[in-house]
CSV table of N, CA and C in Angstrom, one decimal:
chain,number,residue,atom,x,y,z
A,252,MET,N,-11.8,-57.3,64.8
A,252,MET,CA,-11.0,-56.5,65.6
A,252,MET,C,-10.4,-55.4,64.5
A,253,ALA,N,-10.6,-54.2,65.0
A,253,ALA,CA,-10.5,-53.0,64.0
A,253,ALA,C,-8.8,-52.7,64.1
A,254,LYS,N,-8.4,-52.4,62.8
A,254,LYS,CA,-7.0,-52.2,62.7
A,254,LYS,C,-6.7,-50.8,63.4
A,255,GLN,N,-5.7,-50.7,64.1
A,255,GLN,CA,-5.3,-49.5,64.9
A,255,GLN,C,-4.5,-48.7,63.8
A,256,GLN,N,-4.7,-47.4,64.0
A,256,GLN,CA,-4.0,-46.5,63.0
A,256,GLN,C,-2.7,-46.1,63.7
A,257,LYS,N,-1.5,-46.1,63.0
A,257,LYS,CA,-0.4,-45.7,63.5
A,257,LYS,C,-0.5,-44.0,63.4
A,258,LYS,N,0.5,-43.3,64.0
A,258,LYS,CA,0.4,-41.7,63.9
A,258,LYS,C,0.7,-41.6,62.4
A,259,SER,N,1.6,-42.1,61.8
A,259,SER,CA,1.8,-41.7,60.3
A,259,SER,C,0.7,-42.1,59.3
A,260,ASP,N,-0.3,-42.9,59.8
A,260,ASP,CA,-1.5,-43.2,59.0
A,260,ASP,C,-2.5,-42.1,59.0
A,261,VAL,N,-2.4,-41.2,59.9
A,261,VAL,CA,-3.3,-40.2,60.0
A,261,VAL,C,-3.1,-39.1,59.0
A,262,GLN,N,-4.0,-38.9,58.0
A,262,GLN,CA,-3.8,-37.8,56.9
A,262,GLN,C,-4.3,-36.5,57.3
A,263,PRO,N,-3.6,-35.5,56.9
A,263,PRO,CA,-4.1,-34.3,57.1
A,263,PRO,C,-5.2,-33.9,56.2
A,264,GLU,N,-6.0,-32.9,56.5
A,264,GLU,CA,-7.1,-32.4,55.7
A,264,GLU,C,-6.4,-31.6,54.5
A,265,PRO,N,-7.0,-32.1,53.2
A,265,PRO,CA,-6.3,-31.4,52.1
A,265,PRO,C,-6.6,-29.9,52.1
A,266,LEU,N,-5.6,-29.0,51.7
A,266,LEU,CA,-5.8,-27.6,51.7
A,266,LEU,C,-6.8,-27.2,50.4
A,267,THR,N,-7.5,-26.2,50.7
A,267,THR,CA,-8.3,-25.7,49.5
A,267,THR,C,-8.2,-24.0,49.6
A,268,GLY,N,-8.7,-23.5,48.5
A,268,GLY,CA,-9.0,-22.2,48.6
A,268,GLY,C,-7.6,-21.3,48.7
A,269,GLU,N,-7.5,-20.1,49.1
A,269,GLU,CA,-6.4,-19.2,49.5
A,269,GLU,C,-5.3,-20.0,50.1
A,270,ALA,N,-5.6,-20.9,51.2
A,270,ALA,CA,-4.3,-21.7,51.6
A,270,ALA,C,-3.6,-22.7,50.7
A,271,LEU,N,-4.4,-23.2,49.7
A,271,LEU,CA,-4.0,-24.0,48.8
A,271,LEU,C,-2.8,-23.2,47.9
A,272,LEU,N,-3.5,-22.1,47.3
A,272,LEU,CA,-2.6,-21.4,46.5
A,272,LEU,C,-1.4,-20.8,47.0
A,273,ARG,N,-1.4,-20.4,48.3
A,273,ARG,CA,-0.2,-19.8,49.1
A,273,ARG,C,0.7,-20.9,49.0
A,274,LYS,N,0.2,-22.2,49.5
A,274,LYS,CA,1.2,-23.3,49.6
A,274,LYS,C,1.9,-23.8,48.4
A,275,VAL,N,1.0,-23.8,47.4
A,275,VAL,CA,1.6,-24.2,46.1
A,275,VAL,C,2.5,-23.2,45.6
A,276,LYS,N,2.4,-21.9,45.8
A,276,LYS,CA,3.5,-20.8,45.7
A,276,LYS,C,4.7,-21.0,46.4
A,277,ASP,N,4.5,-21.4,47.6
A,277,ASP,CA,5.7,-21.6,48.5
A,277,ASP,C,6.5,-22.9,48.0
A,278,LEU,N,5.8,-23.7,47.5
A,278,LEU,CA,6.6,-25.2,47.0
A,278,LEU,C,6.9,-25.0,45.5
A,279,GLU,N,7.2,-23.9,45.0
A,279,GLU,CA,7.4,-23.7,43.4
A,279,GLU,C,8.5,-24.6,43.0
A,280,HIS,N,9.5,-24.7,43.7
A,280,HIS,CA,10.7,-25.8,43.4
A,280,HIS,C,10.4,-27.2,43.3
A,281,LEU,N,9.1,-27.6,43.9
A,281,LEU,CA,8.9,-29.0,43.9
A,281,LEU,C,8.2,-29.6,42.5
A,282,SER,N,8.0,-30.8,42.3
A,282,SER,CA,7.2,-31.2,41.1
A,282,SER,C,5.8,-31.2,41.6
A,283,LYS,N,5.0,-31.4,40.6
A,283,LYS,CA,3.7,-31.5,40.8
A,283,LYS,C,3.1,-32.4,41.7
A,284,GLU,N,3.8,-33.7,41.6
A,284,GLU,CA,3.3,-34.7,42.5
A,284,GLU,C,3.8,-34.3,43.9
A,285,GLU,N,4.9,-33.8,44.3
A,285,GLU,CA,5.5,-33.5,45.3
A,285,GLU,C,4.5,-32.1,46.2
A,286,LYS,N,4.1,-31.4,45.2
A,286,LYS,CA,3.2,-30.3,45.7
A,286,LYS,C,1.9,-30.9,46.1
A,287,ALA,N,1.3,-31.8,45.4
A,287,ALA,CA,0.0,-32.3,45.7
A,287,ALA,C,0.1,-33.1,47.0
A,288,ARG,N,1.1,-33.7,47.4
A,288,ARG,CA,1.5,-34.7,48.4
A,288,ARG,C,1.6,-33.5,49.7
A,289,GLU,N,2.3,-32.6,49.4
A,289,GLU,CA,2.6,-31.4,50.7
A,289,GLU,C,1.4,-30.9,50.9
A,290,CYS,N,0.3,-30.7,50.0
A,290,CYS,CA,-1.0,-30.0,50.2
A,290,CYS,C,-2.0,-30.9,50.7
A,291,GLY,N,-1.6,-32.3,51.0
A,291,GLY,CA,-2.5,-33.2,51.5
A,291,GLY,C,-3.3,-34.1,50.6
A,292,TYR,N,-2.9,-34.0,49.4
A,292,TYR,CA,-3.7,-34.8,48.3
A,292,TYR,C,-3.4,-36.2,47.9
A,293,TYR,N,-3.2,-37.0,49.0
A,293,TYR,CA,-2.8,-38.3,48.9
A,293,TYR,C,-3.6,-39.3,49.9
A,294,THR,N,-3.6,-40.5,49.6
A,294,THR,CA,-4.1,-41.5,50.4
A,294,THR,C,-3.1,-42.7,50.7
A,295,LEU,N,-3.3,-43.3,51.8
A,295,LEU,CA,-2.5,-44.5,52.1
A,295,LEU,C,-3.3,-45.7,51.8
A,296,THR,N,-2.7,-46.8,51.2
A,296,THR,CA,-3.3,-48.2,50.8
A,296,THR,C,-3.4,-48.9,52.0
A,297,LYS,N,-4.0,-50.2,52.0
A,297,LYS,CA,-4.0,-51.0,53.0
A,297,LYS,C,-2.7,-51.4,53.5
A,298,ASN,N,-1.7,-51.5,52.4
A,298,ASN,CA,-0.3,-52.0,52.6
A,298,ASN,C,0.7,-50.4,53.0
A,299,ASN,N,0.0,-49.6,53.2
A,299,ASN,CA,0.8,-48.4,53.8
A,299,ASN,C,1.5,-47.7,52.6
A,300,VAL,N,1.0,-48.1,51.4
A,300,VAL,CA,1.7,-47.3,50.2
A,300,VAL,C,1.0,-45.9,49.9
A,301,GLU,N,1.8,-45.0,49.7
A,301,GLU,CA,1.3,-43.6,49.7
A,301,GLU,C,0.9,-43.5,48.0
A,302,ARG,N,-0.6,-43.0,47.7
A,302,ARG,CA,-0.9,-42.8,46.5
A,302,ARG,C,-1.2,-41.2,46.2
A,303,VAL,N,-0.6,-40.4,45.5
A,303,VAL,CA,-1.0,-39.1,45.3
A,303,VAL,C,-2.1,-39.0,44.3
A,304,ASN,N,-3.1,-38.3,44.8
A,304,ASN,CA,-4.4,-38.1,43.8
A,304,ASN,C,-4.1,-36.5,43.2
A,305,MET,N,-3.6,-36.6,41.9
A,305,MET,CA,-3.4,-35.6,41.2
A,305,MET,C,-4.7,-35.0,40.6
A,306,MET,N,-5.8,-35.8,40.4
A,306,MET,CA,-6.9,-35.2,39.8
A,306,MET,C,-7.6,-34.4,40.9
A,307,LYS,N,-7.8,-34.9,42.1
A,307,LYS,CA,-8.3,-34.1,43.2
A,307,LYS,C,-7.5,-32.8,43.4
A,308,PHE,N,-6.3,-32.8,43.4
A,308,PHE,CA,-5.3,-31.6,43.6
A,308,PHE,C,-5.6,-30.5,42.5
A,309,LEU,N,-5.5,-31.1,41.3
A,309,LEU,CA,-5.5,-30.2,40.2
A,309,LEU,C,-7.1,-29.5,40.0
A,310,ASN,N,-8.2,-30.4,40.5
A,310,ASN,CA,-9.4,-29.9,40.5
A,310,ASN,C,-9.6,-28.7,41.7
A,311,ALA,N,-9.0,-29.0,42.9
A,311,ALA,CA,-8.9,-27.9,43.9
A,311,ALA,C,-8.3,-26.6,43.4
A,312,LEU,N,-7.2,-26.7,42.8
A,312,LEU,CA,-6.3,-25.8,42.2
A,312,LEU,C,-7.4,-24.9,41.3
A,313,ILE,N,-8.0,-25.6,40.4
A,313,ILE,CA,-8.8,-24.9,39.5
A,313,ILE,C,-10.1,-24.1,40.3
A,314,ASP,N,-10.7,-24.8,41.2
A,314,ASP,CA,-11.7,-24.2,41.9
A,314,ASP,C,-11.1,-22.9,42.8
A,315,ALA,N,-9.8,-23.2,43.6
A,315,ALA,CA,-9.3,-22.1,44.0
A,315,ALA,C,-9.1,-20.8,43.3
A,316,GLU,N,-8.5,-21.0,42.2
A,316,GLU,CA,-8.3,-19.9,41.0
A,316,GLU,C,-9.7,-19.3,40.7
A,317,GLY,N,-11.0,-20.0,40.9
A,317,GLY,CA,-12.1,-19.4,40.4
A,317,GLY,C,-12.3,-19.7,38.9
A,318,ILE,N,-11.6,-20.7,38.4
A,318,ILE,CA,-11.9,-20.9,36.8
A,318,ILE,C,-13.0,-21.7,36.6
A,319,GLU,N,-13.9,-21.4,35.6
A,319,GLU,CA,-15.1,-22.0,35.4
A,319,GLU,C,-14.8,-22.8,34.1
A,320,LEU,N,-14.7,-24.1,34.1
A,320,LEU,CA,-14.2,-24.7,32.9
A,320,LEU,C,-15.4,-25.2,32.0
A,321,ASP,N,-16.6,-25.4,32.8
A,321,ASP,CA,-17.8,-25.9,32.0
A,321,ASP,C,-18.3,-24.8,31.1
A,322,GLY,N,-17.9,-23.5,31.3
A,322,GLY,CA,-18.6,-22.5,30.5
A,322,GLY,C,-20.0,-22.2,31.0
A,323,ARG,N,-20.7,-21.3,30.4
A,323,ARG,CA,-22.1,-20.9,30.7
A,323,ARG,C,-23.0,-21.8,30.1
A,324,GLN,N,-24.0,-22.3,30.7
A,324,GLN,CA,-24.9,-23.1,30.2
A,324,GLN,C,-26.3,-22.3,29.9
A,325,LEU,N,-26.9,-22.7,28.8
A,325,LEU,CA,-28.3,-22.0,28.5
A,325,LEU,C,-29.3,-22.9,29.0
A,326,GLY,N,-30.4,-22.3,29.2
A,326,GLY,CA,-31.7,-23.1,29.6
A,326,GLY,C,-31.6,-23.6,30.9
A,327,ASN,N,-32.1,-24.9,31.3
A,327,ASN,CA,-32.0,-25.4,32.5
A,327,ASN,C,-31.0,-26.7,32.5
A,328,GLY,N,-29.9,-26.4,31.9
A,328,GLY,CA,-28.9,-27.5,32.0
A,328,GLY,C,-28.2,-27.5,33.3
A,329,ARG,N,-27.7,-28.7,33.5
A,329,ARG,CA,-27.1,-29.1,34.8
A,329,ARG,C,-25.5,-28.6,34.8
A,330,GLY,N,-25.2,-27.4,35.3
A,330,GLY,CA,-24.0,-26.8,35.3
A,330,GLY,C,-23.2,-26.6,36.5
A,331,GLY,N,-23.7,-27.1,37.6
A,331,GLY,CA,-23.1,-26.7,38.9
A,331,GLY,C,-23.6,-25.3,39.2
A,332,ARG,N,-22.9,-24.9,40.3
A,332,ARG,CA,-23.5,-23.3,40.9
A,332,ARG,C,-22.8,-22.2,39.9
A,333,SER,N,-23.7,-21.3,39.7
A,333,SER,CA,-23.1,-20.1,38.9
A,333,SER,C,-23.8,-18.9,39.6
A,334,ALA,N,-23.2,-17.9,39.1
A,334,ALA,CA,-23.6,-16.5,39.7
A,334,ALA,C,-25.1,-16.3,39.5
A,335,SER,N,-25.7,-15.7,40.5
A,335,SER,CA,-27.2,-15.6,40.3
A,335,SER,C,-27.7,-14.3,39.9
A,336,TYR,N,-26.7,-13.3,39.7
A,336,TYR,CA,-27.0,-11.9,39.4
A,336,TYR,C,-28.1,-11.3,40.4
A,337,ARG,N,-28.1,-11.9,41.8
A,337,ARG,CA,-29.2,-11.2,42.6
A,337,ARG,C,-28.4,-11.1,44.1
A,338,ILE,N,-28.5,-9.9,44.6
A,338,ILE,CA,-28.1,-9.9,45.9
A,338,ILE,C,-29.0,-9.2,46.7
A,339,SER,N,-28.9,-9.3,48.2
A,339,SER,CA,-29.8,-8.8,49.1
A,339,SER,C,-29.1,-7.7,50.0
A,340,VAL,N,-29.8,-6.9,50.5
A,340,VAL,CA,-29.3,-5.7,51.4
A,340,VAL,C,-29.0,-6.6,52.7
A,341,GLN,N,-27.8,-6.4,53.1
A,341,GLN,CA,-27.4,-6.9,54.3
A,341,GLN,C,-28.1,-6.2,55.7
A,342,SER,N,-27.9,-6.9,56.8
A,342,SER,CA,-28.4,-6.2,58.1
A,342,SER,C,-27.8,-4.8,58.2
A,343,ASN,N,-26.6,-4.7,57.9
A,343,ASN,CA,-26.0,-3.5,58.1
A,343,ASN,C,-26.3,-2.3,57.0
A,344,GLY,N,-27.2,-2.6,56.0
A,344,GLY,CA,-27.6,-1.8,55.0
A,344,GLY,C,-26.6,-1.9,53.8
A,345,ASN,N,-25.7,-2.6,53.9
A,345,ASN,CA,-24.6,-2.8,52.8
A,345,ASN,C,-25.1,-3.6,51.8
A,346,LEU,N,-24.6,-3.3,50.4
A,346,LEU,CA,-25.0,-4.4,49.2
A,346,LEU,C,-23.5,-4.9,49.1
A,347,LEU,N,-23.3,-6.2,49.0
A,347,LEU,CA,-22.1,-6.8,48.7
A,347,LEU,C,-22.1,-7.5,47.4
A,348,ILE,N,-21.2,-7.1,46.6
A,348,ILE,CA,-21.2,-7.9,45.2
A,348,ILE,C,-20.0,-8.8,45.4
A,349,GLY,N,-20.3,-9.9,45.2
A,349,GLY,CA,-19.5,-11.0,45.4
A,349,GLY,C,-18.3,-11.3,44.5
A,350,ALA,N,-17.2,-12.1,44.8
A,350,ALA,CA,-16.0,-12.4,44.0
A,350,ALA,C,-16.3,-12.9,42.5
A,351,ALA,N,-17.4,-13.6,42.5
A,351,ALA,CA,-17.9,-14.3,41.3
A,351,ALA,C,-18.0,-13.2,40.2
A,352,TYR,N,-18.5,-12.2,40.5
A,352,TYR,CA,-18.8,-11.0,39.6
A,352,TYR,C,-17.5,-10.3,39.4
A,353,THR,N,-16.7,-10.0,40.4
A,353,THR,CA,-15.5,-9.1,40.1
A,353,THR,C,-14.5,-10.0,39.5
A,354,LYS,N,-14.4,-11.2,39.5
A,354,LYS,CA,-13.5,-12.0,38.8
A,354,LYS,C,-13.9,-12.1,37.3
A,355,GLN,N,-15.3,-12.2,37.1
A,355,GLN,CA,-15.7,-12.2,35.7
A,355,GLN,C,-15.4,-11.0,35.0
A,356,MET,N,-15.3,-9.9,35.7
A,356,MET,CA,-14.9,-8.6,35.1
A,356,MET,C,-13.6,-8.3,35.2
A,357,ASP,N,-12.7,-9.3,35.7
A,357,ASP,CA,-11.3,-9.0,36.0
A,357,ASP,C,-10.9,-7.7,36.7
A,358,LEU,N,-12.0,-7.4,37.8
A,358,LEU,CA,-11.5,-6.2,38.5
A,358,LEU,C,-10.3,-6.4,39.5
A,359,GLN,N,-9.8,-5.3,39.7
A,359,GLN,CA,-8.6,-5.4,40.8
A,359,GLN,C,-8.9,-4.6,41.9
A,360,PRO,N,-8.2,-4.9,43.3
A,360,PRO,CA,-8.3,-3.9,44.2
A,360,PRO,C,-7.9,-2.4,43.9
A,361,GLY,N,-8.9,-1.5,44.3
A,361,GLY,CA,-8.4,-0.2,44.0
A,361,GLY,C,-9.3,0.4,42.7
A,362,ASP,N,-9.9,-0.4,42.0
A,362,ASP,CA,-10.7,-0.1,40.6
A,362,ASP,C,-11.9,0.7,41.3
A,363,GLU,N,-12.1,1.9,40.6
A,363,GLU,CA,-13.2,2.8,41.1
A,363,GLU,C,-14.3,2.7,40.1
A,364,PHE,N,-15.8,2.9,40.8
A,364,PHE,CA,-16.9,3.2,39.9
A,364,PHE,C,-17.6,4.4,40.3
A,365,GLU,N,-18.4,4.8,39.6
A,365,GLU,CA,-19.3,5.9,39.6
A,365,GLU,C,-20.7,5.3,39.9
A,366,ILE,N,-21.3,5.8,41.0
A,366,ILE,CA,-22.7,5.3,41.2
A,366,ILE,C,-23.7,6.2,41.0
A,367,SER,N,-24.7,5.8,40.1
A,367,SER,CA,-25.8,6.6,39.8
A,367,SER,C,-27.2,6.0,40.3
A,368,LEU,N,-27.8,6.6,41.0
A,368,LEU,CA,-29.2,6.0,41.6
A,368,LEU,C,-30.4,6.6,40.7
A,369,GLY,N,-31.2,5.4,40.3
A,369,GLY,CA,-32.7,5.7,39.9
A,369,GLY,C,-33.7,5.4,40.8
A,370,ARG,N,-34.9,5.7,40.3
A,370,ARG,CA,-36.1,5.3,41.3
A,370,ARG,C,-36.0,3.9,41.8
A,371,LYS,N,-35.8,2.8,40.9
A,371,LYS,CA,-35.6,1.5,41.5
A,371,LYS,C,-34.4,0.8,40.8
A,372,HIS,N,-33.2,1.4,40.6
A,372,HIS,CA,-32.0,1.0,40.2
A,372,HIS,C,-30.8,1.7,40.6
A,373,ILE,N,-29.8,0.9,40.7
A,373,ILE,CA,-28.4,1.3,41.0
A,373,ILE,C,-27.5,1.2,39.8
A,374,HIS,N,-26.9,2.1,39.2
A,374,HIS,CA,-26.1,1.8,38.1
A,374,HIS,C,-24.7,2.1,38.4
A,375,LEU,N,-23.8,1.1,38.1
A,375,LEU,CA,-22.4,1.4,38.5
A,375,LEU,C,-21.6,1.4,37.0
A,376,ARG,N,-20.8,2.2,36.9
A,376,ARG,CA,-20.0,2.6,35.8
A,376,ARG,C,-18.5,2.5,36.2
A,377,GLN,N,-17.7,1.6,35.7
A,377,GLN,CA,-16.2,1.6,35.9
A,377,GLN,C,-15.6,3.1,35.5
A,378,VAL,N,-14.8,3.7,36.4
A,378,VAL,CA,-14.2,4.9,36.2
A,378,VAL,C,-12.6,4.4,35.7
A,379,GLU,N,-12.1,5.0,34.5
A,379,GLU,CA,-10.9,4.6,34.1
A,379,GLU,C,-9.8,5.5,34.9
A,380,PRO,N,-8.8,5.0,35.3
A,380,PRO,CA,-7.7,5.7,36.2
A,380,PRO,C,-7.4,7.0,35.5
A,381,GLY,N,-7.6,8.1,36.2
A,381,GLY,CA,-7.3,9.6,35.9
A,381,GLY,C,-8.6,10.3,35.4
A,382,GLU,N,-9.6,9.5,35.3
A,382,GLU,CA,-10.9,10.0,34.8
A,382,GLU,C,-11.6,10.9,35.9
A,383,GLU,N,-12.2,12.0,35.6
A,383,GLU,CA,-12.9,12.8,36.5
A,383,GLU,C,-14.3,12.2,36.6
A,384,LEU,N,-14.8,12.1,38.1
A,384,LEU,CA,-16.2,11.8,38.2
A,384,LEU,C,-17.1,12.9,37.8
A,385,GLU,N,-18.2,12.5,37.2
A,385,GLU,CA,-19.2,13.5,36.9
A,385,GLU,C,-19.9,13.9,38.0
A,386,ALA,N,-20.1,15.3,38.0
A,386,ALA,CA,-20.8,15.9,39.2
A,386,ALA,C,-22.3,15.8,39.0
A,387,SER,N,-22.9,15.3,40.2
A,387,SER,CA,-24.4,15.0,40.1
A,387,SER,C,-25.1,16.3,40.4
């Protein structure tokens, strides 16, 4: 006979990404353990004892911040996902440079670039604030 779950036994899905970062910021007055619990990083044991999973919580925070702890691997090492430095033209004709690249360069919203086109390349050069763009 299967054990029936009480309403209190149903655990919420742990928060990730931007939602996790917003929630942690809202809970700045709480301890680390309380933040982890409020963000859904806990389990209930057979005896209905709550256990906070700090390791999963802290790893989710690191992922949400986009921090790469493993560093860059050379050769064919096994280092998880990394930026591929390749993009494709989208169906609407746009080229999208992902957040992995902008975070790596510490770019902020509003940063500007000068675009120069070559026969088989597009060159982006970051323009410093107040710098005039070169006339082509």
